[in-house]
């Protein structure tokens, strides 16, 4: 898997809403590489693509044409919860879990700072927020992801051990 492969081919997107909002021909516009990472995510994890159109509709409705980095909202609202559910599920799907952590490692070694930042402030801060997720995910992190996670741990305090993620109640 190569991150942002779509961006190299002219910035194809999964949604016309993103096409309109994020034009790869405009170098001044932030977030274009992040559109590629969302495409990479949807290719690697088609099981979460069902939520994609629903989330795009939510973003469009919520921000009503204002510029926003919808990719961050998508990662937060879909991918992070997907990771959390995988880690908290009693019937562990080790193949999917390994695939997730390989994807996170690809993000961690990306040459693009926006991709690494998305990993840090969206995914890894999320994992740091819940003790059971942090505990499980740290065991599975690959080297570069772990380095970035150690940075997150340096500025986010330890989560309460008795706090349970909202989706596991």
XYZ file of C-alpha atoms in Angstrom:
169
model
C 0.000 0.000 0.000
C 1.232 3.502 -0.816
C -0.341 6.485 0.837
C -1.764 9.154 -1.409
C -1.459 7.045 -4.532
C -4.601 8.726 -5.844
C -3.034 12.142 -5.400
C -0.234 11.196 -7.788
C -2.837 10.356 -10.416
C -4.531 13.743 -10.309
C -6.422 13.652 -7.054
C -9.393 11.337 -7.647
C -11.853 11.333 -4.789
C -14.547 9.012 -3.525
C -17.118 11.785 -3.208
C -18.159 14.679 -5.414
C -18.498 16.740 -2.231
C -14.762 16.427 -1.635
C -14.054 17.139 -5.298
C -15.813 20.446 -4.962
C -14.315 21.324 -1.604
C -10.737 20.197 -2.206
C -9.156 20.847 -5.569
C -5.667 19.374 -5.987
C -4.910 21.931 -8.685
C -4.886 24.662 -6.014
C -1.558 24.414 -4.128
C -2.692 27.018 -1.598
C -5.547 24.884 -0.341
C -4.716 22.768 2.703
C -5.926 19.232 3.075
C -5.459 17.919 -0.451
C -3.074 15.172 0.645
C -5.531 14.281 3.371
C -8.129 13.561 0.708
C -5.713 10.980 -0.644
C -5.315 9.406 2.765
C -9.092 9.088 3.096
C -9.134 7.312 -0.276
C -6.335 5.033 0.923
C -8.302 4.331 4.091
C -11.452 3.440 2.165
C -9.511 1.096 -0.126
C -7.785 -0.667 2.755
C -10.900 -0.888 4.930
C -13.946 -1.166 2.671
C -15.983 -2.319 5.658
C -16.027 1.251 6.998
C -16.915 2.834 3.668
C -20.609 2.320 4.458
C -20.330 5.204 6.901
C -18.528 7.384 4.357
C -21.488 8.913 2.537
C -23.364 9.374 5.803
C -20.427 11.243 7.308
C -19.928 13.361 4.186
C -23.595 14.339 4.383
C -23.153 15.221 8.060
C -20.058 17.321 7.324
C -21.795 19.077 4.441
C -24.900 19.775 6.532
C -22.971 20.832 9.623
C -20.573 23.203 7.898
C -22.976 24.279 5.119
C -20.433 25.059 2.443
C -17.778 26.481 4.777
C -14.294 25.186 4.260
C -13.376 22.418 6.659
C -10.939 19.584 6.739
C -13.597 16.919 6.546
C -10.917 14.240 6.440
C -10.102 14.899 10.090
C -13.773 14.578 11.016
C -13.999 11.389 8.975
C -10.984 9.831 10.673
C -12.289 10.877 14.069
C -15.908 9.829 13.601
C -15.330 6.633 11.602
C -11.808 5.241 11.660
C -11.040 5.871 15.324
C -14.284 4.270 16.437
C -13.582 1.363 14.074
C -10.186 0.867 15.750
C -11.754 1.154 19.189
C -14.400 -1.436 18.429
C -11.808 -3.836 17.010
C -9.675 -3.510 20.126
C -12.598 -3.857 22.551
C -14.346 -6.742 20.787
C -14.177 -9.971 22.769
C -13.755 -11.920 19.526
C -10.504 -10.347 18.363
C -10.076 -10.089 14.613
C -6.285 -10.225 14.573
C -6.060 -9.920 10.797
C -7.995 -6.632 10.743
C -6.176 -5.346 13.817
C -2.778 -6.051 12.251
C -3.948 -4.370 9.051
C -4.981 -1.268 11.029
C -1.625 -0.994 12.765
C 0.243 -1.506 9.483
C -1.843 1.350 8.022
C -1.003 3.541 11.027
C 2.683 2.761 10.514
C 2.408 3.806 6.844
C 0.967 7.097 8.075
C 3.783 7.438 10.624
C 6.499 7.073 7.978
C 4.763 9.283 5.412
C 6.898 12.068 4.000
C 3.896 14.375 4.257
C 3.646 16.253 7.544
C -0.156 16.584 7.198
C -0.526 12.799 7.191
C 1.707 12.383 10.258
C -0.170 15.197 11.979
C -3.508 13.513 11.202
C -2.173 10.328 12.766
C -0.960 12.128 15.867
C -3.807 14.503 16.668
C -6.712 12.400 15.484
C -5.889 8.714 15.852
C -3.189 8.550 18.516
C -4.742 11.180 20.763
C -7.972 9.190 20.529
C -6.172 6.002 21.599
C -4.559 7.909 24.471
C -7.989 9.103 25.659
C -9.217 5.679 26.748
C -7.132 3.491 29.061
C -8.305 0.145 27.620
C -7.573 1.347 24.064
C -4.189 2.734 25.048
C -3.294 -0.456 26.891
C -4.200 -2.703 23.954
C -2.935 -0.482 21.153
C 0.509 0.115 22.642
C 1.191 -3.623 22.439
C 0.385 -3.578 18.717
C 2.079 -0.376 17.561
C 4.947 -0.619 15.139
C 8.161 1.389 15.783
C 7.440 4.747 14.117
C 3.840 4.831 15.320
C 5.100 4.101 18.834
C 7.535 7.032 18.652
C 4.733 9.417 17.740
C 2.510 7.891 20.421
C 5.250 8.488 23.015
C 5.138 12.144 22.001
C 1.351 12.162 22.512
C 1.841 10.625 25.955
C 4.224 13.445 26.849
C 1.501 16.097 26.541
C -1.746 14.207 27.263
C -2.205 12.947 30.772
C -2.875 9.301 31.507
C -6.567 8.467 30.991
C -8.567 7.247 33.987
C -8.353 3.482 34.295
C -12.040 3.106 35.048
C -13.264 5.119 32.042
C -14.949 2.963 29.423
C -15.219 4.105 25.786
C -18.737 5.275 24.964
C -19.208 2.617 22.270
C -18.450 -0.328 24.573
C -21.226 0.382 27.077
